[in-house]
Amino acid sequence: MKLKCILSILIVSAFSIKGETPAYLNADLPIEERVEDALSRMTLKEKIGVIHAQSKFCSPGVKRLGIPEIWTTDGPHGIRPEVLWDEWEQACWSNDSCVAFPALTCLAATWNPEMSELYGKSIGEEARYRKKSVILGPGVNIYRTPLNGRNFEYMGEDPYLAGEMVVPYVKGVQSNGVAACVKHFALNNQEYNRHTTNVIVDDRTLYEIYLPAFKKAVIEGGAWAIMGAYNYYKNQHLCHNQYMLNDILKGEWGFDGVVISDWGGTHNTMEAITNGLDMEFGSWTNGLSNGRSNAYDSYYLADPYLSLIKDGKVTTQELDDKVRRVLRLILRTEMNPKRPFGSLCSEEHYNAARKIGDEGIVLLQNNRKILPLNLTSTKRILVVGENAIKMMTVGGGSSSLKVQREVSPLEGIRNCVGNNCEIVYARGYVGDISGEYNGVVTGQNLSDDRSASELIAEAVNEAKKSDYVIFIGGLNKSKNQDCEDSDRAGLELPYQQDEVIEALADANKNLIVVNISGNAVAMPWVKKVPAIVQAWFIGSEAGNSIADVIFGKVNPSGKLPFTFPVALEHVAAHAIGEYPGIKRNDEDIWDEHYNEGILVGYRWHDTKKIPPLFAFGHGLSYTTFELGKVKADKEAITGEDKVTFTVPVTNTGKLEGAEVIQLYLSDPKCSVKRPVKELKGFSKVFLQPGETKNVSFEIGKDDLSYFDAGNHKWTVEPGEFKVHIGAASDDIRSSTTFKYN
Ligand code: GLC
């Protein structure tokens, strides 16, 4: 070891005497050559140093060689404010406010990969400007239960949609020389017992439902980093998991990036060495017990690892692989001289946030075509609800932000309406008046000591005097709502909102409900409310996007990325899926059998014939679209052939708008149980009134395949397949058949 170190120092000094640039510093050389050169120069201690944190969010480089530190940052919706060296608390800098982009459920609801590219590029620019090299996001865990506190950070229930939408986000981020760190790999589908749940799922379900979005992020998106999840799989923590990290991620997928632990997700030195972990962050431990801060040398991959090597108990083989990956990450980011310089809080970023919000809002119901509101004949609009005024960018866990500005729904409505009519506000209910997270405060005083009945009486009284009533409620970022590290207790809206909505519906038939949430909610009043809008956590431009849709500046084109069930027992995870898991007798581990297998979301509703409240892929428009008959360019394919399906789409209304044409596939006769249909294509088409465009989809063997767990491979059984084209999973307009021989 010593000889090697001396040799490498001699080489460096030889170069420096000759004045030549050492290979690892020469950006004209191939990255792999630079990696090997840097590795050869590092001492054992330097190698151990770079694979674990030195502060809450950064890891050391190699000072002696001029190899820079890696700075990571949350989160998927915006760049987290700077924190104190070894704390979660913000450092109270005055230059780190950011733009809050819409939550990823909103991005998924756009069904528009161009929005993902715009999103990734924009948030990557903010990270780059803040001198961060790894964004800890996006998250693509599958929406398995509507109770999961972190669904708002993810991209819905369908692996194909999530996969198609995550790739452009990753590419957009990384076009800035900033790494995306796709999370939480994998099977982290709830927050309840997130550290102690051992997921038991069959291979076919794993490969068909829970892995595809991660696989696309790695193989098509080229993600430079992956974050291990907190939970167990096959009784191993996912931050050091032989099966998920070595066999699948690095083995089958050839991932050449860095596996970063979730913060505090590392539990065992030997497993961390051998089971695929490359960088350890957030371990709050002195290696022996929890609770000591600044214990970085005591991290599992720090001194304990160094000792094992020095005692000859392990070689440096795994260490060198980890260090190569870390060096590759540094060369792709910090040491990439060609990367742009980024920007922060630019108008382009606000415009991007608003555009994504505009395209992601979903018009769920619009009876009597009450929307868009026409201001010419309107004198008075009442806005009711805490979510009309409450800031949503603070709280919710690690995705919490310190924004430069956040336009509330009430402000957005007021901005849009101007003096055209009177806007009155009534609280309606009091939910959560807190407004602080890790030292970031909203500054809002939401306290209101009136009783629930007084609040409802005021709202009803005002409603009777108004032309329209817009109720703006839903969930928020508080514990047991849409919030990390906790799940919701049920599907119902909290804070007796149902009672308020019912009272308003009785008081004024022109009622619009705007539900702000990252999860489905129960709507017992659905038949009494003419218009329902699903408005996500939209971030800095929330109020402007909501007003754009309500007053028709934008024609809504969002589609649900997950099913809205009528009741919780209609959800597979709750019907047969063992949520939230069953505690073992003798240890703090909860086993959870994903008994529903591949039947997640609409796959379950279709198979069990359970009508949803609103279906996956559902979303209305202010115009109308006609889909013609789908036609195939051939009747049968074999081998690697592709068949192209084409469908004419016409805007038969008076307003320009966009429709998301969805292609679902069925394999009616197969030796294994398959869902009634599965999403295998979608295309968002923008049309002027009267305009027609042809939308085409290419389908091939991969789209027809299922995962044959017995032989551990994707396989397609010859026979007849059905293609369904529609505007929602429960709105199929035409079908056709073709054969795979
Ligand atoms: C949190 C989250 C993870 C986040 C990390 C750093 O516990 O699970 O998503 O990026 O820790 O805040």
JSON list of C-alpha atoms in Angstrom, two decimals, residues 306-315:
[
{"chain": "A", "resi": 306, "resn": "LEU", "atom": "CA", "xyz": [-10.92, 1.24, 7.41]},
{"chain": "A", "resi": 307, "resn": "SER", "atom": "CA", "xyz": [-10.29, -1.07, 10.35]},
{"chain": "A", "resi": 308, "resn": "LEU", "atom": "CA", "xyz": [-11.64, -4.11, 8.50]},
{"chain": "A", "resi": 309, "resn": "ILE", "atom": "CA", "xyz": [-9.26, -3.38, 5.63]},
{"chain": "A", "resi": 310, "resn": "LYS", "atom": "CA", "xyz": [-6.28, -2.78, 7.89]},
{"chain": "A", "resi": 311, "resn": "ASP", "atom": "CA", "xyz": [-7.05, -5.98, 9.78]},
{"chain": "A", "resi": 312, "resn": "GLY", "atom": "CA", "xyz": [-7.11, -7.84, 6.46]},
{"chain": "A", "resi": 313, "resn": "LYS", "atom": "CA", "xyz": [-10.73, -8.87, 6.97]},
{"chain": "A", "resi": 314, "resn": "VAL", "atom": "CA", "xyz": [-11.82, -7.29, 3.65]},
{"chain": "A", "resi": 315, "resn": "THR", "atom": "CA", "xyz": [-9.90, -6.27, 0.56]}
]
